[in-house]
């Protein structure tokens, strides 16, 4: 049996009476990960216009950001090997988050000289450094959240962080767009300059520094592992970790590629121009929030009757927020109302899964694949909303994959987390693959890429469940025995 992480008091974290304050503190950092990632969609057209870039060159914004996770994880492993101990086991998860925030703050500072010099390369470097900091933050935060309770319910706690994460993703582009352009008029976009990014990203850097100070003063437990943590690649002997790495690569890839290629899909199939596609792209990222808010209900321990009510109420509260945000840009959002059908399908799928991590993974990927197929071969709004609903069915896959991939790793847990974070690289690669396919067979057929990704993730769920059961680990059975939480 794998020993549990312990606090500095020596008490197992799963036996402490109430870790909710620690959980809520950790949730704050999740907000900025998606805030920045989603806001890259504002930078791409701005840089493309002002630097006179090709679309491929403009996409280096996302590539630099997501590739930083891969490089950051490699650096984490190399430094751990050089000092012959795991970094986080030496400094603690809390300090790992603080140092990650400081690194990200340094990246935002580069935006000022880069904008002054009108250097695209330096702007990309600044965004890359922000991503490096996020890599360390995620490597520390997610196993930290899993350690705050029983490992079989770790996915529920990560879902709570994901709910805050996608709130940042929903409002981030709105705030950054307003800070850069001042309004949504064509004249405002035309009159904006590269220098317009200086103040927004300096403010973002100040927020990173303030959050680092908040974590420094917080009373988070100093978590260590009660086994001797080993460094190197020994963790790769665990098949659940190796499969989890591929699953994270595919999951992040399908999540990013659906949203990244949606604008081109709308232009070709719906004949919409750039000013008309924003609310549909926003709906996709808002769908991530809808799903994660729904999956986070269990963290608040409502009664069984209240939970049944909230499972129907919370998704539509989140949907109302998405509609409200988009109404600020587009005014009329009535054409988005039929999307409630997709939300009802998501709710039914979630209820059928009974909050069991593996079952959630299997059901959500199966429905995601089916809807993607409909999106490829149907037409009109049926096809459009089927593809956008990929956000609903991607929304809560990450915590299930992360929890399953790190299950039973013991002294290798931190290294396993670093390897998983490394595979966020999928967000840089798979969208490029779909783009190449679109150039050959058309944008709609290129969404078969999403079908393949969902199918692989379904296979991962079946295979990793069998692997873990052989090791005496069954998350689904444990969740049922504990009443789902």
Coordinates of N, CA, C and O in Angstrom, one line a residue, residues 11-125:
X11 N 1.0 14.5 10.4 CA -0.3 13.9 10.3 C -0.7 13.8 8.9 O -0.6 14.7 8.1
X12 N -1.2 12.6 8.5 CA -1.6 12.4 7.1 C -2.7 13.4 6.7 O -3.6 13.6 7.5
X13 N -2.6 14.0 5.5 CA -3.5 15.0 5.1 C -4.9 14.5 5.0 O -5.9 15.2 5.3
X14 N -5.1 13.2 4.7 CA -6.5 12.7 4.5 C -7.1 12.5 5.9 O -8.3 12.3 6.0
X15 N -6.4 12.6 7.0 CA -6.9 12.4 8.3 C -7.2 13.8 9.0 O -7.7 13.8 10.1
X16 N -6.7 14.9 8.4 CA -7.0 16.2 9.1 C -8.4 16.5 9.0 O -9.2 16.1 8.0
X17 N -8.9 17.3 9.9 CA -10.4 17.5 10.1 C -10.9 18.3 8.9 O -12.0 18.0 8.4
X18 N -10.3 19.4 8.5 CA -10.9 20.2 7.5 C -9.8 20.9 6.7 O -9.1 21.8 7.2
X19 N -9.7 20.6 5.4 CA -8.7 21.2 4.6 C -9.3 22.1 3.6 O -8.7 22.5 2.6
X20 N -10.5 22.5 3.8 CA -11.2 23.4 2.8 C -10.6 24.7 2.7 O -10.5 25.3 1.6
X21 N -10.1 25.3 3.8 CA -9.4 26.6 3.6 C -8.2 26.5 2.7 O -7.9 27.4 1.9
X22 N -7.4 25.4 2.9 CA -6.3 25.2 2.0 C -6.7 25.0 0.6 O -6.1 25.5 -0.4
X23 N -7.8 24.3 0.4 CA -8.3 24.0 -1.0 C -8.7 25.3 -1.6 O -8.4 25.6 -2.8
X24 N -9.4 26.2 -0.9 CA -9.9 27.4 -1.5 C -8.7 28.4 -1.8 O -8.8 29.1 -2.8
X25 N -7.7 28.3 -1.0 CA -6.5 29.1 -1.2 C -5.9 28.7 -2.5 O -5.5 29.5 -3.4
X26 N -5.7 27.4 -2.7 CA -5.1 26.8 -3.9 C -5.9 27.2 -5.2 O -5.4 27.3 -6.3
X27 N -7.2 27.3 -5.0 CA -8.1 27.6 -6.2 C -7.8 28.9 -6.8 O -8.0 29.1 -8.0
X28 N -7.2 29.9 -6.0 CA -7.0 31.2 -6.6 C -6.0 31.2 -7.7 O -6.2 32.0 -8.7
X29 N -5.0 30.3 -7.7 CA -4.0 30.4 -8.7 C -4.5 29.8 -10.0 O -4.0 30.2 -11.1
X30 N -5.5 29.0 -9.9 CA -6.1 28.4 -11.2 C -6.7 29.5 -12.1 O -6.7 29.3 -13.3
X31 N -7.2 30.5 -11.5 CA -7.9 31.6 -12.3 C -7.0 32.1 -13.4 O -7.4 32.3 -14.5
X32 N -5.7 32.3 -13.0 CA -4.8 33.0 -13.9 C -4.3 32.1 -15.1 O -4.0 32.6 -16.1
X33 N -4.3 30.8 -14.8 CA -3.8 29.9 -15.9 C -4.7 30.1 -17.1 O -4.2 30.2 -18.3
X34 N -6.0 30.0 -17.0 CA -6.9 30.1 -18.1 C -7.1 31.6 -18.5 O -7.3 31.8 -19.7
X35 N -7.0 32.5 -17.6 CA -7.1 33.9 -17.9 C -6.1 34.3 -19.0 O -6.4 34.9 -20.0
X36 N -4.8 33.9 -18.8 CA -3.8 34.2 -19.7 C -3.9 33.4 -21.0 O -3.8 33.9 -22.1
X37 N -4.2 32.0 -20.9 CA -4.2 31.2 -22.0 C -5.4 31.6 -23.0 O -5.1 31.7 -24.2
X38 N -6.5 31.9 -22.5 CA -7.6 32.4 -23.3 C -7.4 33.7 -23.9 O -7.8 34.0 -25.0
X39 N -6.6 34.6 -23.2 CA -6.3 35.9 -23.6 C -5.3 35.9 -24.8 O -5.2 36.9 -25.5
X40 N -4.6 34.8 -25.0 CA -3.7 34.7 -26.1 C -4.5 34.9 -27.4 O -4.0 35.4 -28.4
X41 N -5.8 34.6 -27.4 CA -6.6 34.8 -28.6 C -6.8 36.2 -29.0 O -7.2 36.6 -30.1
X42 N -6.6 37.1 -28.0 CA -6.6 38.6 -28.3 C -5.3 39.0 -28.9 O -5.2 39.9 -29.8
X43 N -4.2 38.4 -28.4 CA -2.9 38.8 -28.9 C -2.6 38.4 -30.3 O -1.9 39.1 -31.0
X44 N -3.1 37.2 -30.7 CA -2.8 36.6 -32.0 C -3.2 37.5 -33.1 O -2.3 37.9 -34.0
X45 N -4.4 38.0 -33.2 CA -4.8 38.9 -34.3 C -4.1 40.3 -34.2 O -3.8 40.9 -35.2
X46 N -3.9 40.7 -33.0 CA -3.2 42.0 -32.8 C -1.8 41.9 -33.4 O -1.3 42.8 -34.2
X47 N -1.0 40.9 -33.0 CA 0.4 40.8 -33.4 C 0.4 40.5 -34.9 O 1.3 40.9 -35.6
X48 N -0.5 39.7 -35.4 CA -0.6 39.4 -36.8 C -0.7 40.6 -37.7 O 0.0 40.8 -38.7
X49 N -1.5 41.6 -37.2 CA -1.8 42.8 -37.9 C -0.6 43.8 -37.8 O -0.1 44.3 -38.8
X50 N -0.1 44.0 -36.6 CA 0.9 45.0 -36.3 C 2.3 44.6 -36.8 O 3.1 45.4 -37.2
X51 N 2.6 43.3 -36.7 CA 3.9 42.8 -37.2 C 3.8 42.2 -38.6 O 4.8 41.8 -39.1
X52 N 2.6 42.3 -39.2 CA 2.4 41.8 -40.6 C 2.9 40.3 -40.7 O 3.8 40.0 -41.6
X53 N 2.3 39.5 -39.9 CA 2.7 38.1 -39.9 C 1.8 37.2 -40.7 O 0.7 37.6 -41.1
X54 N 2.3 36.0 -41.1 CA 1.4 35.0 -41.7 C 0.7 34.4 -40.5 O 1.0 34.6 -39.3
X55 N -0.4 33.6 -40.8 CA -1.2 33.0 -39.8 C -0.3 32.0 -39.0 O -0.4 31.9 -37.8
X56 N 0.6 31.3 -39.7 CA 1.5 30.3 -39.0 C 2.4 31.1 -38.0 O 2.6 30.6 -36.9
X57 N 2.9 32.2 -38.4 CA 3.8 33.0 -37.5 C 3.0 33.5 -36.3 O 3.5 33.5 -35.2
X58 N 1.8 33.9 -36.6 CA 0.9 34.5 -35.5 C 0.6 33.4 -34.5 O 0.5 33.6 -33.3
X59 N 0.5 32.1 -34.9 CA 0.2 31.0 -34.1 C 1.3 30.7 -33.1 O 1.2 29.9 -32.2
X60 N 2.5 31.3 -33.4 CA 3.6 31.0 -32.4 C 3.3 31.6 -31.0 O 4.0 31.2 -30.1
X61 N 2.3 32.4 -30.9 CA 1.9 32.9 -29.6 C 1.4 31.7 -28.7 O 1.9 31.5 -27.6
X62 N 0.5 30.9 -29.3 CA 0.1 29.7 -28.5 C 1.2 28.7 -28.4 O 1.3 28.0 -27.4
X63 N 2.0 28.5 -29.5 CA 3.0 27.6 -29.5 C 4.0 27.9 -28.4 O 4.4 27.0 -27.6
X64 N 4.4 29.1 -28.2 CA 5.4 29.5 -27.2 C 4.8 29.3 -25.8 O 5.5 28.8 -24.9
X65 N 3.5 29.6 -25.6 CA 2.9 29.4 -24.3 C 2.8 27.9 -23.9 O 3.2 27.6 -22.8
X66 N 2.3 27.1 -24.8 CA 2.2 25.7 -24.4 C 3.5 24.9 -24.5 O 3.7 24.0 -23.7
X67 N 4.4 25.3 -25.3 CA 5.7 24.6 -25.3 C 6.5 24.9 -24.0 O 7.3 24.0 -23.6
X68 N 6.2 26.0 -23.4 CA 6.8 26.3 -22.1 C 6.5 25.3 -21.0 O 7.4 25.0 -20.2
X69 N 5.3 24.7 -21.1 CA 5.0 23.6 -20.1 C 5.9 22.4 -20.3 O 6.4 21.8 -19.3
X70 N 6.2 22.1 -21.5 CA 7.1 21.0 -21.8 C 8.5 21.3 -21.3 O 9.1 20.5 -20.6
X71 N 9.0 22.4 -21.7 CA 10.4 22.8 -21.3 C 10.5 22.9 -19.8 O 11.5 22.5 -19.2
X72 N 9.5 23.5 -19.2 CA 9.5 23.7 -17.7 C 9.6 22.4 -17.0 O 10.3 22.2 -16.0
X73 N 8.8 21.4 -17.5 CA 8.9 20.1 -16.9 C 10.2 19.4 -17.1 O 10.7 18.7 -16.2
X74 N 10.8 19.5 -18.3 CA 12.1 19.0 -18.5 C 13.1 19.6 -17.5 O 14.0 18.9 -16.9
X75 N 13.1 20.9 -17.4 CA 14.0 21.6 -16.5 C 13.8 21.1 -15.0 O 14.7 21.0 -14.3
X76 N 12.5 20.9 -14.7 CA 12.2 20.4 -13.3 C 12.9 19.1 -13.1 O 13.5 18.9 -12.0
X77 N 12.8 18.2 -14.0 CA 13.4 16.9 -13.9 C 14.9 16.9 -13.9 O 15.6 16.2 -13.1
X78 N 15.5 17.8 -14.7 CA 16.9 17.9 -14.8 C 17.5 18.5 -13.5 O 18.5 18.0 -13.0
X79 N 16.9 19.5 -13.0 CA 17.3 20.1 -11.8 C 17.2 19.2 -10.6 O 18.1 19.1 -9.8
X80 N 16.1 18.5 -10.6 CA 15.9 17.5 -9.5 C 17.0 16.4 -9.5 O 17.6 16.0 -8.5
X81 N 17.4 16.0 -10.8 CA 18.5 15.0 -10.9 C 19.8 15.6 -10.5 O 20.6 14.9 -9.8
X82 N 20.0 16.9 -10.8 CA 21.3 17.5 -10.5 C 21.5 17.7 -9.0 O 22.7 17.6 -8.5
X83 N 20.4 18.0 -8.3 CA 20.6 18.2 -6.8 C 20.3 16.9 -6.1 O 20.3 16.9 -4.9
X84 N 20.0 15.8 -6.8 CA 19.8 14.5 -6.3 C 18.6 14.4 -5.3 O 18.7 13.6 -4.3
X85 N 17.6 15.2 -5.5 CA 16.4 15.1 -4.7 C 15.3 15.9 -5.5 O 15.6 16.7 -6.3
X86 N 14.1 15.5 -5.2 CA 13.0 16.1 -5.9 C 12.8 17.6 -5.4 O 12.9 17.8 -4.2
X87 N 12.6 18.5 -6.3 CA 12.6 19.9 -6.0 C 11.4 20.2 -5.0 O 11.6 20.8 -3.9
X88 N 10.2 19.7 -5.3 CA 9.1 20.0 -4.4 C 9.2 19.3 -3.1 O 8.6 19.8 -2.1
X89 N 9.8 18.2 -3.0 CA 10.0 17.5 -1.7 C 10.9 18.3 -0.9 O 10.8 18.2 0.4
X90 N 11.8 19.1 -1.5 CA 12.8 19.9 -0.7 C 12.1 21.2 -0.3 O 12.2 21.6 0.9
X91 N 11.4 21.9 -1.2 CA 10.9 23.2 -0.9 C 9.5 23.2 -0.5 O 9.0 24.2 0.1
X92 N 8.7 22.1 -0.7 CA 7.3 22.1 -0.4 C 6.4 22.6 -1.5 O 6.9 23.4 -2.3
X93 N 5.2 22.1 -1.6 CA 4.3 22.5 -2.7 C 4.0 24.0 -2.6 O 3.9 24.7 -3.6
X94 N 3.8 24.5 -1.4 CA 3.5 25.9 -1.3 C 4.6 26.8 -1.9 O 4.3 27.7 -2.6
X95 N 5.9 26.6 -1.6 CA 6.9 27.4 -2.1 C 7.1 27.2 -3.6 O 7.5 28.1 -4.3
X96 N 6.7 26.0 -4.1 CA 6.8 25.7 -5.5 C 5.8 26.7 -6.2 O 6.1 27.2 -7.3
X97 N 4.6 26.9 -5.7 CA 3.6 27.8 -6.3 C 4.2 29.2 -6.2 O 4.0 30.0 -7.2
X98 N 4.7 29.6 -5.1 CA 5.3 31.0 -4.9 C 6.3 31.3 -6.0 O 6.3 32.3 -6.7
X99 N 7.3 30.3 -6.1 CA 8.4 30.5 -7.1 C 7.8 30.6 -8.5 O 8.3 31.3 -9.4
X100 N 6.8 29.7 -8.8 CA 6.2 29.8 -10.1 C 5.6 31.1 -10.4 O 5.7 31.6 -11.5
X101 N 4.9 31.7 -9.4 CA 4.3 33.0 -9.6 C 5.3 34.1 -9.9 O 5.1 35.0 -10.7
X102 N 6.5 34.0 -9.2 CA 7.5 35.0 -9.4 C 8.1 34.8 -10.8 O 8.4 35.9 -11.4
X103 N 8.3 33.6 -11.3 CA 8.8 33.4 -12.7 C 7.8 34.0 -13.7 O 8.2 34.7 -14.6
X104 N 6.5 33.8 -13.5 CA 5.5 34.3 -14.4 C 5.5 35.8 -14.4 O 5.3 36.5 -15.4
X105 N 5.7 36.4 -13.2 CA 5.7 37.9 -13.1 C 6.9 38.4 -13.9 O 6.8 39.5 -14.5
X106 N 8.0 37.7 -13.8 CA 9.2 38.1 -14.6 C 8.9 38.1 -16.1 O 9.3 39.0 -16.8
X107 N 8.1 37.1 -16.6 CA 7.8 37.1 -18.0 C 6.9 38.3 -18.4 O 7.1 38.8 -19.5
X108 N 6.0 38.7 -17.5 CA 5.2 39.8 -17.9 C 6.0 41.1 -18.0 O 5.7 42.0 -18.7
X109 N 7.0 41.2 -17.2 CA 7.9 42.4 -17.2 C 8.6 42.6 -18.6 O 8.8 43.7 -19.0
X110 N 8.8 41.5 -19.3 CA 9.4 41.6 -20.6 C 8.5 42.2 -21.6 O 9.0 42.7 -22.7
X111 N 7.2 42.3 -21.4 CA 6.3 42.9 -22.3 C 6.6 44.4 -22.5 O 6.4 44.9 -23.6
X112 N 7.1 45.0 -21.5 CA 7.3 46.5 -21.6 C 8.5 46.8 -22.5 O 8.3 47.5 -23.5
X113 N 9.7 46.2 -22.3 CA 10.8 46.5 -23.3 C 10.5 45.9 -24.7 O 10.8 46.5 -25.7
X114 N 9.8 44.8 -24.7 CA 9.5 44.2 -26.0 C 8.5 45.1 -26.8 O 8.7 45.2 -28.0
X115 N 7.5 45.6 -26.1 CA 6.6 46.5 -26.8 C 7.3 47.8 -27.3 O 7.1 48.4 -28.4
X116 N 8.2 48.3 -26.4 CA 8.9 49.5 -26.7 C 9.8 49.3 -28.0 O 9.9 50.2 -28.8
X117 N 10.5 48.1 -28.0 CA 11.4 47.8 -29.1 C 10.6 47.2 -30.3 O 11.2 47.0 -31.4
X118 N 9.3 47.0 -30.1 CA 8.5 46.3 -31.2 C 9.1 45.0 -31.7 O 9.3 44.8 -32.8
X119 N 9.5 44.2 -30.7 CA 10.2 43.0 -30.9 C 9.2 41.8 -30.7 O 8.8 41.5 -29.5
X120 N 8.8 41.2 -31.8 CA 7.9 40.0 -31.7 C 8.6 38.9 -30.9 O 8.0 38.2 -30.1
X121 N 9.9 38.7 -31.2 CA 10.6 37.6 -30.5 C 10.7 37.8 -29.0 O 10.5 36.8 -28.3
X122 N 10.9 39.0 -28.6 CA 10.9 39.3 -27.2 C 9.6 39.1 -26.5 O 9.5 38.7 -25.4
X123 N 8.5 39.5 -27.2 CA 7.2 39.3 -26.7 C 6.9 37.8 -26.5 O 6.3 37.4 -25.5
X124 N 7.3 37.0 -27.5 CA 7.1 35.6 -27.4 C 7.9 35.0 -26.2 O 7.5 34.1 -25.5
X125 N 9.1 35.6 -26.0 CA 10.0 35.2 -24.9 C 9.3 35.4 -23.6 O 9.3 34.6 -22.6

